[in-house]
Coordinates of C-alpha atoms in Angstrom, one line a residue:
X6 CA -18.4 -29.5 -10.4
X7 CA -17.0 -28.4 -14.0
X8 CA -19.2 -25.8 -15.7
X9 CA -19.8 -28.8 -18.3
X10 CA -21.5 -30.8 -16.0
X11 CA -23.5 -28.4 -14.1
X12 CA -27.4 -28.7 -14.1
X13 CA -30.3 -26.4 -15.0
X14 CA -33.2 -25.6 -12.7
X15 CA -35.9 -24.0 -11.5
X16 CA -36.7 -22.0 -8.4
X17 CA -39.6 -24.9 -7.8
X18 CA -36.7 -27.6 -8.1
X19 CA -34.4 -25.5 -5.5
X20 CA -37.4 -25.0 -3.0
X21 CA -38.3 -28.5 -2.6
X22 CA -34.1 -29.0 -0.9
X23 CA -34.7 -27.4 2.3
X24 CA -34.3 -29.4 5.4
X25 CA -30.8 -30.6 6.9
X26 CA -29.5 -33.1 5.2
X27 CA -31.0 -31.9 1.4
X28 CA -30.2 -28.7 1.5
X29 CA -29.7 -26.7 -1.5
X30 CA -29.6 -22.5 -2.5
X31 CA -29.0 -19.9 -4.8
X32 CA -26.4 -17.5 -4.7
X33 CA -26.4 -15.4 -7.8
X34 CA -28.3 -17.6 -10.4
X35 CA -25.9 -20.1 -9.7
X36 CA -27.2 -23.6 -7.5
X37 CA -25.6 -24.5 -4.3
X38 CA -25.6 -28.0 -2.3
X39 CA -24.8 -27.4 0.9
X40 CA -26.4 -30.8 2.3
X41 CA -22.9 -32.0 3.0
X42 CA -20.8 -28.6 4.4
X43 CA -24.0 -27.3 6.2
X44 CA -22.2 -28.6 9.7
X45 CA -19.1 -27.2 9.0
X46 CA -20.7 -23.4 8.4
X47 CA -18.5 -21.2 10.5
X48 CA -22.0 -19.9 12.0
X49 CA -22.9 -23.2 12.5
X50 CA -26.1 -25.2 10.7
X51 CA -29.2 -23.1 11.6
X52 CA -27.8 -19.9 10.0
X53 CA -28.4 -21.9 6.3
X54 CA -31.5 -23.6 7.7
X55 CA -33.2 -20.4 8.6
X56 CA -36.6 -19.8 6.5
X57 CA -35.0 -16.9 4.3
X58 CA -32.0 -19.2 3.2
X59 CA -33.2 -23.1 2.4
X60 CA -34.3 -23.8 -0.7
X61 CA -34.3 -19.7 -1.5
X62 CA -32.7 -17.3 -3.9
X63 CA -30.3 -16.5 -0.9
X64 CA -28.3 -14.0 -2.7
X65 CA -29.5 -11.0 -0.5
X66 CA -28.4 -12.7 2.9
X67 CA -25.4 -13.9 1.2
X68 CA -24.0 -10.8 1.0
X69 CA -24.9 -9.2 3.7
X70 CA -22.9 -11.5 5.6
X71 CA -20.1 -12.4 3.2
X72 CA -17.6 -11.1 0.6
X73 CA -17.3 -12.5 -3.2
X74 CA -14.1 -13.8 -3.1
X75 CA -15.9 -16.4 -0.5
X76 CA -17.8 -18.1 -3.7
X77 CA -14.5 -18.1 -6.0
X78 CA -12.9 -20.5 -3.2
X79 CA -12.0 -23.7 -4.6
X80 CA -13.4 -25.4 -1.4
X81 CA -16.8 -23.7 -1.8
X82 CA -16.4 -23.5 -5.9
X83 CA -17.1 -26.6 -6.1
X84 CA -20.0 -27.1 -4.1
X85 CA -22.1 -25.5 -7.0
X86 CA -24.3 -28.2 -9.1
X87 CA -26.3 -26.0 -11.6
X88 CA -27.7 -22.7 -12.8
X89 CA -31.5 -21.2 -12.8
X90 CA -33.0 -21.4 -16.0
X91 CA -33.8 -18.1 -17.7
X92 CA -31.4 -15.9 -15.2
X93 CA -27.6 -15.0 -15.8
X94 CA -25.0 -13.9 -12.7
X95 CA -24.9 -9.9 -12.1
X96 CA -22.2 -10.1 -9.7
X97 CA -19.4 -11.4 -11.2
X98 CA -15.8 -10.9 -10.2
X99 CA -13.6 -8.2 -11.9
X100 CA -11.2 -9.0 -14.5
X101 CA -7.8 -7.9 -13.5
X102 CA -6.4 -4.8 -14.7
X103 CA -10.1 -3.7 -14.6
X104 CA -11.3 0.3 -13.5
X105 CA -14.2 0.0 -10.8
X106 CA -17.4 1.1 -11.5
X107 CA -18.1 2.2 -8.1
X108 CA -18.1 6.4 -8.1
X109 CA -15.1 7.4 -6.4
X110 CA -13.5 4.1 -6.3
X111 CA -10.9 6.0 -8.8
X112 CA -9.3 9.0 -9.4
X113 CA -11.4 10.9 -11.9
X114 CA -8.4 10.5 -14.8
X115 CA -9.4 6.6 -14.8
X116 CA -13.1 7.4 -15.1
X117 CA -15.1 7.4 -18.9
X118 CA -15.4 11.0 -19.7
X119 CA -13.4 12.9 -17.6
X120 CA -10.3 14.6 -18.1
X121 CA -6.9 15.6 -16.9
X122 CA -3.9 17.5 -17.8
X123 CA -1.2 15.7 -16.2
X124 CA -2.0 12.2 -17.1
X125 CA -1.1 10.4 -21.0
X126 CA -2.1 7.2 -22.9
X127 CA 0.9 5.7 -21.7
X128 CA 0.4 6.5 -18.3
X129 CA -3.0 4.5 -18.7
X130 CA -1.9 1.9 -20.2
X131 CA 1.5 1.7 -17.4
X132 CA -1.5 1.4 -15.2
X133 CA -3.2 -1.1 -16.5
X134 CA -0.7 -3.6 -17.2
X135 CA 0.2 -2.7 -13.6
X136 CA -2.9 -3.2 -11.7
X137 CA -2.9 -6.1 -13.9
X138 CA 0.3 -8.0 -12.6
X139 CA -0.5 -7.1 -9.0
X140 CA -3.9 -8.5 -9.4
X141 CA -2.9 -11.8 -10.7
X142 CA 0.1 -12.3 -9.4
X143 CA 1.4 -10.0 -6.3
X144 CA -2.8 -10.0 -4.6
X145 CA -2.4 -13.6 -3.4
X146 CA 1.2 -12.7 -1.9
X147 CA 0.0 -10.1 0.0
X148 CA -2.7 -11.8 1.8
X149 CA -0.5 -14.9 2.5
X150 CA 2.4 -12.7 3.7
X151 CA -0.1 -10.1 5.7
X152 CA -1.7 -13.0 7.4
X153 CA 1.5 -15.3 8.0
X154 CA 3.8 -12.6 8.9
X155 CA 6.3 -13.7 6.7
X156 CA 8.0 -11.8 4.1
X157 CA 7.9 -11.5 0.7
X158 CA 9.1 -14.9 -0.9
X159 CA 11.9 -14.5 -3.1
X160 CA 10.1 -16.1 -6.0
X161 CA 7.7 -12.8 -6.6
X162 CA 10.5 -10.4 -5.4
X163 CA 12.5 -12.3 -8.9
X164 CA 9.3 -11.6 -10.7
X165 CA 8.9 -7.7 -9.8
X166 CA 12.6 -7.5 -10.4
X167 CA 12.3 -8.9 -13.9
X168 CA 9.8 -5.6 -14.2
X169 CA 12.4 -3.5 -13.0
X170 CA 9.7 -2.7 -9.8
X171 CA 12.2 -1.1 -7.1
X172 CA 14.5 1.3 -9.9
X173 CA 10.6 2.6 -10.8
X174 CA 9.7 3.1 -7.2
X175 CA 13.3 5.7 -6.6
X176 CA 11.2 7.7 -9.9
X177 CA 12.5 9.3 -12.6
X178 CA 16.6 9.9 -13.0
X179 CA 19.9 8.1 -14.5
X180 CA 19.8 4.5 -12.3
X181 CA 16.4 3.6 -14.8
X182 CA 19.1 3.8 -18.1
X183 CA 19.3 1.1 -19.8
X184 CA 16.4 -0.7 -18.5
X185 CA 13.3 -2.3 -19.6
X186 CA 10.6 -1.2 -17.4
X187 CA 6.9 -2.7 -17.1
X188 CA 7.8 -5.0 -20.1
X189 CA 8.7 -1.7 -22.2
X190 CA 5.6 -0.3 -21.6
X191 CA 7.1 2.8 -20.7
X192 CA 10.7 4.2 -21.9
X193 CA 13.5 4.8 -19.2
X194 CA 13.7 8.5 -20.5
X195 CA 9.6 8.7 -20.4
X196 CA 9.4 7.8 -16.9
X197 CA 8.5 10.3 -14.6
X198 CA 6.3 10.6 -11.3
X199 CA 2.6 10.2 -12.0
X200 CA 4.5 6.5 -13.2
X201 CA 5.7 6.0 -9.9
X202 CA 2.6 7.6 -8.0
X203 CA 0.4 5.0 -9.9
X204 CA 2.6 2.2 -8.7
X205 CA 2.2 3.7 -5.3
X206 CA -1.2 4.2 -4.9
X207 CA -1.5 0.6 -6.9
X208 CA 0.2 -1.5 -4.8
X209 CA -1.8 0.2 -1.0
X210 CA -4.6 -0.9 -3.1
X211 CA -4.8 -4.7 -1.4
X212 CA -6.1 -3.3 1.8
X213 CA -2.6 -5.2 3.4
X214 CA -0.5 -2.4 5.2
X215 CA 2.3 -4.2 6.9
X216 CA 2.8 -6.0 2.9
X217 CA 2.7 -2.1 1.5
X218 CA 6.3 -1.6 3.9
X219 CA 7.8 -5.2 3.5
X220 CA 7.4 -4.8 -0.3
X221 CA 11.1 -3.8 -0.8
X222 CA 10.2 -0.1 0.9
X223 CA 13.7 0.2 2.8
X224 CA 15.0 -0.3 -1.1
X225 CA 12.5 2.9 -1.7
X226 CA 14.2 5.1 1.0
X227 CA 17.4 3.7 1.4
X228 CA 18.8 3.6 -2.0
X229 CA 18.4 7.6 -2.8
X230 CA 21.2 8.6 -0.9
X231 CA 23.8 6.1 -2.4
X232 CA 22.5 7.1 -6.2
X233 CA 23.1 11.0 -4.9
X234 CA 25.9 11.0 -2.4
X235 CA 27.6 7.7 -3.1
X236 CA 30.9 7.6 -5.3
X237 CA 30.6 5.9 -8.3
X238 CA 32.5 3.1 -7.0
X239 CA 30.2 2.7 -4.4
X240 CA 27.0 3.0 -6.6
X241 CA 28.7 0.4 -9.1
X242 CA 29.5 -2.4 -6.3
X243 CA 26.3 -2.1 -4.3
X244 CA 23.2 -1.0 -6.4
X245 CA 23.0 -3.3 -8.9
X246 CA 22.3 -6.3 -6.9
X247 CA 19.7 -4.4 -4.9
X248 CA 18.0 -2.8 -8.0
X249 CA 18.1 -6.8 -9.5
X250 CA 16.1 -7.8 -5.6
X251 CA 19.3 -9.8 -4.9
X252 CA 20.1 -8.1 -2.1
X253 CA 18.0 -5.7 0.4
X254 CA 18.8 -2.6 2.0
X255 CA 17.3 -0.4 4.7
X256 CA 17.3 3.0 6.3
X257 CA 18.7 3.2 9.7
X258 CA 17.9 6.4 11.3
X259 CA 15.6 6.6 13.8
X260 CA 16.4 5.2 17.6
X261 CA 14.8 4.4 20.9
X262 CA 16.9 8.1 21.8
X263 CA 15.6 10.2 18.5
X264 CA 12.7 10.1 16.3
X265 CA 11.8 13.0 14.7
X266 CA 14.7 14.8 16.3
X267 CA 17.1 13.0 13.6
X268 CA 19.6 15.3 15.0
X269 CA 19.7 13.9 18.3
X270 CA 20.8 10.0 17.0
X271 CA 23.6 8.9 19.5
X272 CA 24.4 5.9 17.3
X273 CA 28.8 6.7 17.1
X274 CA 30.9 6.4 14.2
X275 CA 34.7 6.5 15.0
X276 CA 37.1 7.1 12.6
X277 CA 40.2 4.6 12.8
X278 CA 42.7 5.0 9.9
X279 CA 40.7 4.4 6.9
X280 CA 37.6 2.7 9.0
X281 CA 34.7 3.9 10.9
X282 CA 34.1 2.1 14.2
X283 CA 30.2 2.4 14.7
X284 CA 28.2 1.4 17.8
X285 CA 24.6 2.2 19.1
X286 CA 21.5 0.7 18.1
X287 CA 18.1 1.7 15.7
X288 CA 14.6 0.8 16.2
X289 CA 11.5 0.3 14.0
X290 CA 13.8 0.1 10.7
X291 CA 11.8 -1.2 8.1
X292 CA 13.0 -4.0 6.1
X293 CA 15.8 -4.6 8.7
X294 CA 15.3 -8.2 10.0
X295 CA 16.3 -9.2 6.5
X296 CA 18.5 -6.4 5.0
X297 CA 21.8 -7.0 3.7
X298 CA 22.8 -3.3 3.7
X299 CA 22.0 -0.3 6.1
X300 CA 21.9 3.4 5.0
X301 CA 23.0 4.6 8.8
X302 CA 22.9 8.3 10.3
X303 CA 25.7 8.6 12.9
X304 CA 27.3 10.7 15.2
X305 CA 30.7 11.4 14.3
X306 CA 33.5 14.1 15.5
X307 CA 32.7 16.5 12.5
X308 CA 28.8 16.1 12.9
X309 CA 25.9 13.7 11.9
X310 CA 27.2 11.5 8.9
X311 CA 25.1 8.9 6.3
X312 CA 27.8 5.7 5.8
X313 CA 26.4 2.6 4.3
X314 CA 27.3 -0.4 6.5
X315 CA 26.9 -4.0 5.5
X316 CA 25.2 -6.5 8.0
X317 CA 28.3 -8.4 9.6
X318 CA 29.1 -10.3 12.4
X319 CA 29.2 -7.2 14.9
X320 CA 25.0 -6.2 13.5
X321 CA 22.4 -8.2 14.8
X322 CA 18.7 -7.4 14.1
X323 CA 15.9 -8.5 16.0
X324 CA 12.2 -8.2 15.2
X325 CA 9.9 -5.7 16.9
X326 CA 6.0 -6.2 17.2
X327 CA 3.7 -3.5 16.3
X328 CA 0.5 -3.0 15.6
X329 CA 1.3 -4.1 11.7
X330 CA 2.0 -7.5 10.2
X331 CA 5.7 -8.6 10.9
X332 CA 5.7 -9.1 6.8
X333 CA 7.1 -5.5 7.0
X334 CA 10.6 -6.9 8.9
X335 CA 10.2 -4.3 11.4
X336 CA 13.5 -4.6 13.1
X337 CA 15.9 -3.5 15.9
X338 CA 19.5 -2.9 15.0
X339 CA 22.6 -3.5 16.9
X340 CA 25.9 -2.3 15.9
X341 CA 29.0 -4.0 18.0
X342 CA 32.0 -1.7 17.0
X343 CA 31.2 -2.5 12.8
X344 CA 34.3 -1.7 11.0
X345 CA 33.3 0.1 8.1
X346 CA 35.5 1.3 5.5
X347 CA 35.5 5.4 4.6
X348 CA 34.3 5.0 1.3
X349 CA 31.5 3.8 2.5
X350 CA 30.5 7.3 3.7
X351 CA 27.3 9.0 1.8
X352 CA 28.0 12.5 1.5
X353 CA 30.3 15.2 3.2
X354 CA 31.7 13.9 6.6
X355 CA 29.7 15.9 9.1
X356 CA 26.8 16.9 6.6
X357 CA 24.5 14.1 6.9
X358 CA 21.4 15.9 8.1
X359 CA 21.3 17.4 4.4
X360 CA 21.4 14.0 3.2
X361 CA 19.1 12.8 5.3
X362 CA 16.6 15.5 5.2
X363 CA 17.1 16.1 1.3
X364 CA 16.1 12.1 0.8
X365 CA 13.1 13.0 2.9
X366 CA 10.9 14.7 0.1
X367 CA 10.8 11.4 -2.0
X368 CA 9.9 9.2 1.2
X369 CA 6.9 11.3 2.7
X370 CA 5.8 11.5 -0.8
X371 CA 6.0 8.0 -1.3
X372 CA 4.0 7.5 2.4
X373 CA 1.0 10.0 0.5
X374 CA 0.5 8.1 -2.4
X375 CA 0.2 5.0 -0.6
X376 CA -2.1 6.2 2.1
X377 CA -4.1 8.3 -0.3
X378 CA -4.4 4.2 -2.5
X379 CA -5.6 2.7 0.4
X380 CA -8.2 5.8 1.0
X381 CA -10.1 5.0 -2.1
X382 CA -10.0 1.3 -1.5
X383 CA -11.8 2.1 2.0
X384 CA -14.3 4.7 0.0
X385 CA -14.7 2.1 -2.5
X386 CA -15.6 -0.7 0.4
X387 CA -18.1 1.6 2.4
X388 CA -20.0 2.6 -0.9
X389 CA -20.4 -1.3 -1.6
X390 CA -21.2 -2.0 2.1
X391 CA -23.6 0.7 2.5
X392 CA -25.6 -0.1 -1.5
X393 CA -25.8 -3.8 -0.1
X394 CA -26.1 -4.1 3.5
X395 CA -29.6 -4.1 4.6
X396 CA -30.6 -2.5 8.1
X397 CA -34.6 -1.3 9.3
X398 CA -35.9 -2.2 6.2
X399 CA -33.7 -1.2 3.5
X400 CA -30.2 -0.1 2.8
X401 CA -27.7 1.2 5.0
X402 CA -27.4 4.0 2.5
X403 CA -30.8 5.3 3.0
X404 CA -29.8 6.7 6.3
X405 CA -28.8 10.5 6.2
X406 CA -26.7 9.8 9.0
X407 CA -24.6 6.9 6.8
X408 CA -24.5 9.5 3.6
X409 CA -23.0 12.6 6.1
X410 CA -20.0 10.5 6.4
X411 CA -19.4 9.0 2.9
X412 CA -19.9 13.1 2.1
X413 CA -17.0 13.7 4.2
X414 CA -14.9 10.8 3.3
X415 CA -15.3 11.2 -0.3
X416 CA -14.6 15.1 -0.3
X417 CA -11.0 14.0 2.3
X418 CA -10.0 11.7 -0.5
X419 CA -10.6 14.0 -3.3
X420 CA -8.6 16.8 -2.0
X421 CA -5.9 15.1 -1.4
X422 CA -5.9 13.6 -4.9
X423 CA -5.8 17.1 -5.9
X424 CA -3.0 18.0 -3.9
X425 CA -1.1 15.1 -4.3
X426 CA -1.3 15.1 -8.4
X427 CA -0.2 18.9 -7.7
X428 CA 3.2 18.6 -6.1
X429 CA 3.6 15.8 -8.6
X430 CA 3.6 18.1 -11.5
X431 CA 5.8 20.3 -9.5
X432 CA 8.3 17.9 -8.8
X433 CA 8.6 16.6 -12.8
X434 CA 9.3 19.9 -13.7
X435 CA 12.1 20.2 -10.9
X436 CA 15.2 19.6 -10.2
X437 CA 16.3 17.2 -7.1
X438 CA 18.2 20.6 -5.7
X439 CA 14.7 22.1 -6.5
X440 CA 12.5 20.0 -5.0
X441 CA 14.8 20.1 -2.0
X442 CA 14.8 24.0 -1.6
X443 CA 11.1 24.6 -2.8
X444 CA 8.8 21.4 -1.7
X445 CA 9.9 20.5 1.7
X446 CA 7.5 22.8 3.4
X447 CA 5.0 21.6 1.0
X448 CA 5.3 17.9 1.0
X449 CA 5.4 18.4 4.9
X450 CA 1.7 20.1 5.3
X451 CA 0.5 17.4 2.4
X452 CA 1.4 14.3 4.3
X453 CA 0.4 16.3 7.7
X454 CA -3.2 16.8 5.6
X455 CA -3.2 13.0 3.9
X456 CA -2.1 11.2 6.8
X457 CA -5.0 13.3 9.4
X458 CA -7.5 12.9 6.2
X459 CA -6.9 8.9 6.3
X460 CA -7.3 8.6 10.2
X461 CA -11.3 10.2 10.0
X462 CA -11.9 8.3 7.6
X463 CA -10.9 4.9 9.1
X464 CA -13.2 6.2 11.9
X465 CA -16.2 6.8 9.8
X466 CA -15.4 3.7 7.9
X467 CA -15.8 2.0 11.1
X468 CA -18.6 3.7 12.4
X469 CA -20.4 2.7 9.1
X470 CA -19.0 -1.3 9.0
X471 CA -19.8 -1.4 12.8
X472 CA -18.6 -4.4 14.4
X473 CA -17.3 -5.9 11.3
X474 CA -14.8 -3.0 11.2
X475 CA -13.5 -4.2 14.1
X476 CA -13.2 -8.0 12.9
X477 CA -10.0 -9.4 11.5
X478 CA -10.9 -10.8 8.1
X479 CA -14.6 -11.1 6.4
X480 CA -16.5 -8.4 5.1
X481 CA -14.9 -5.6 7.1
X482 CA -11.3 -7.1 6.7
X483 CA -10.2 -3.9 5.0
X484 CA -11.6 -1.4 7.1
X485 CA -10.0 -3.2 10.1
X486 CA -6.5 -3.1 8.8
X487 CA -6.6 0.1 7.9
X488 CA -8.2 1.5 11.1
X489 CA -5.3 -0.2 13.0
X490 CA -2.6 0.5 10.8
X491 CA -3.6 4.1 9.3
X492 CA -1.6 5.9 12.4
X493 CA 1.8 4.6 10.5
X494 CA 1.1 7.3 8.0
X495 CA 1.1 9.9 10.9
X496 CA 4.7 8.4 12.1
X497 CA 6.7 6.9 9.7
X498 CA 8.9 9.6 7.8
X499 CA 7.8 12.4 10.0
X500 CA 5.3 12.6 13.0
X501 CA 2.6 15.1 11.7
X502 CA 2.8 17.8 14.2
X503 CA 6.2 17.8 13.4
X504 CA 5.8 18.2 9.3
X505 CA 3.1 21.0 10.1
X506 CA 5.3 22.8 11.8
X507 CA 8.2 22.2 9.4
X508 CA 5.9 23.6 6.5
X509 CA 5.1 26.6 8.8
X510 CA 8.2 27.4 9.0
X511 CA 9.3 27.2 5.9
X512 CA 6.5 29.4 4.7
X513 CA 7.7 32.0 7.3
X514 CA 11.3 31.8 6.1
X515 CA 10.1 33.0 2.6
X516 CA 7.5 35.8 3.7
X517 CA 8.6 38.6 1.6
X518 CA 10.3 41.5 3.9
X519 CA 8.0 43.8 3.0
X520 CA 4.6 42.0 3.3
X521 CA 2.0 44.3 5.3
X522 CA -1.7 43.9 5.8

């Protein structure tokens, strides 16, 4: 019913609709008549006929059992026919591009009051006008895609593109020249990483995991080494159309053979004349059931080489199921003797782990930011859940057990938004040859930290949603997608006991010779 022709009344007028059939409630202030959709209540008729719920200010029970976004349904919308007289909503939805409320729900350089040193005005107001595009227009894609499995439609990837969304996510550097980025919010030359951080903890911030990875991510991780190592040629004929989301690209490393152990990839590469003949297969590439393009370690004569190989004929990609939506194009790789030519090589022949492992910084980077978004959605989620959901008698909050583990997930997320805004200042204030010789060992132990950090929590999330942590969709929709999909964090661009030990190392490496106790 329009808002026009919507009726005021009392709590007297509500109570006398409660019996199947007539049955009305309120939800809010605002007048439900459920007379008609009381049989088709996934719970079934008696849940709404209960004493508590007909013909009663219902809002307690209401959420309890449901989330908000339920009421803004057009199907359920409209089953509203009036208002209470004298009372106004309290719960209303928020407006997009809007900062929550909720303590910790945001980093403390979004919150009235407090301060930073790293973050501008323009970095706000980048953040805004981001959060507020994703909200209106890139929210709705993510749930359809998350839930569907299908990937991104070309329609919104047009849209990000006209926003310049995948040059902003390879961060600051000469491809962003010339462009208009976020609607000019922000000038190509002003650009730097707490920019791109915000668009990656923005976009984890939808509580849709596979979506985060098939949101043009091979783009994110394949593209660097072209921009670094590629010739100019190369850069000219390929990036553009992948920068303009015409094209899509992925990163082709890993292998049923070699995970971590990049060095141990036994996909071949053979030169003939001026051609590489390449053959051997990769697994779990993101992106790579629809990728045009593959950024591809091989094993050559001379040593592991980067070469850029086009899908053909002689690749073939198949999809492979894990525990995340197939939105993400998880995808395994076949390459039939693929005649590529020797321009198409990224890098020194023979020198492709220092491609590979110098285009690692950005991506485990990239992985922090995204898991450290979807962190303070989860806080944000259990601090809500816990204020409204009633157990013994009052809230769920009240028990010292509940408030021991928001203490601990709110002090994981906060350190590692310290840590994270840390190396960020350190990287724009670097070089690329920098960040390569002086953050590897860092960035290691911070995604080892993030990545750990995410996993507890998704488990004391869990503990506190109970079995609607569990559930797929409903109240604990969020909490169940992240406690199944959190362990990509730990994996993808570097198994953690792996990056610990990589940061160890490194640390080692640089202990001064003459260092005693």
């Amino acid at each position: 019913m329009s808002s026009t022709h919507l009726k005021e009344l009392t709590l007297e007028e509500v109570a006398k609709h409660n019996r199947e059939g007539d049955l009305w409630v309120v939800i809010d202030a605002k007048v439900y008549d459920l007379s008609r959709f009381a049989h088709l209540h996934p719970g079934g008729p008696d849940v709404l006929l209960a004493g508590g719920v007909a013909g009663k200010d219902a809002t307690t029970a209401f959420f309890g059992l449901h989330r908000q976004e339920v009421l803004l349904r057009p199907q359920y919308a409209r089953l509203q026919i009036g208002t209470i007289r004298g009372q106004e909503e309290h719960i209303k939805p928020p407006e997009a591009g809007a900062i929550s409320r909720v303590p910790y729900a945001e980093p403390t350089w979004l919150c009235s009051g407090f301060h930073s040193p790293y973050y501008s005005d323009n970095h706000r107001r980048f953040h805004r006008a981001v959060r507020t595009f994703f909200m209106k227009e890139l929210y709705p894609e993510a749930l359809r895609c998350e839930e569907s499995g299908r990937r991104i439609s070309q329609e919104m990837v047009d849209k990000l593109s006209n926003l310049n969304f995948l040059a902003m996510r390879l961060g600051p550097g000469k491809h962003l020249k010339g462009l208009t980025l976020m609607g000019g919010i922000v000038k190509p030359e002003e650009f730097d990483y707490f920019h791109e951080l915000i668009l990656n903890t923005e976009l984890a911030h939808f509580g849709t995991r596979g979506f985060v990875d098939g949101l043009l991510n091979g783009g994110v991780i394949a593209l660097p080494p072209i921009l670094n190592y590629g010739t100019p040629e190369l850069e000219a004929q390929y990036v553009p159309d992948i920068l303009a989301g015409k094209k899509y690209i992925a990163l082709a490393i890993t292998e049923a053979f070699a995970g971590s152990d990049v060095a141990g990839v036994q996909t071949t590469a053979v030169r003939e004349g001026n051609e590489w003949v390449i053959t051997g297969t990769k697994k779990w590439i993101t992106n790579g059931t629809f990728a045009d393009f593959f950024t591809t370690l091989c094993q050559t004569d001379s040593g592991p080489t980067v070469i850029l190989v086009p899908r053909s004929s002689t690749v073939s990609t198949k999809p492979v199921k894990t525990s995340y939506s197939a939105t993400a194009g998880t995808a395994y790789v076949t390459f039939s003797a693929t005649r590529v030519p020797v321009s198409h090589t990224l890098g020194e022949v023979g020198q492709g782990l220092r491609v590979i492992l110098s285009n690692f910084n950005h991506e485990r980077w990239m992985v922090v930011g995204t898991s450290l978004g979807a962190q303070r959605l989860v806080v944000e989620e259990c601090l809500k859940w816990t204020n409204q959901r009633m157990a013994f008698g009052k809230p769920l909050s009240a028990q010292p057990v509940i408030r021991a583990r928001l203490a601990l997930m709110i002090e994981r997320v906060e350190a590692c938004q310290s840590w994270v805004e840390n190396i960020t200042h350190q990287m724009n204030h670097m070089t690329y040859a920098e960040q390569s010789n002086k953050l590897a060992g860092p960035i290691a132990l911070l995604k080892q930290f993030v990545s750990r950090s995410g996993r507890e929590t998704a488990e004391d999330a869990t503990q506190i949603f109970g079995g609607r942590g569990i559930t797929v969709g409903g109240m604990g929709k969020v909490i169940e997608n992240f406690h199944r999909t959190s362990p990509f964090d730990a994996i993808l661009a570097g198994a953690e006991d792996v990056l610990g030990d990589l940061g160890v190392r490194q640390a080692i490496r640089k202990m001064p010779k003459n260092a005693r106790l």
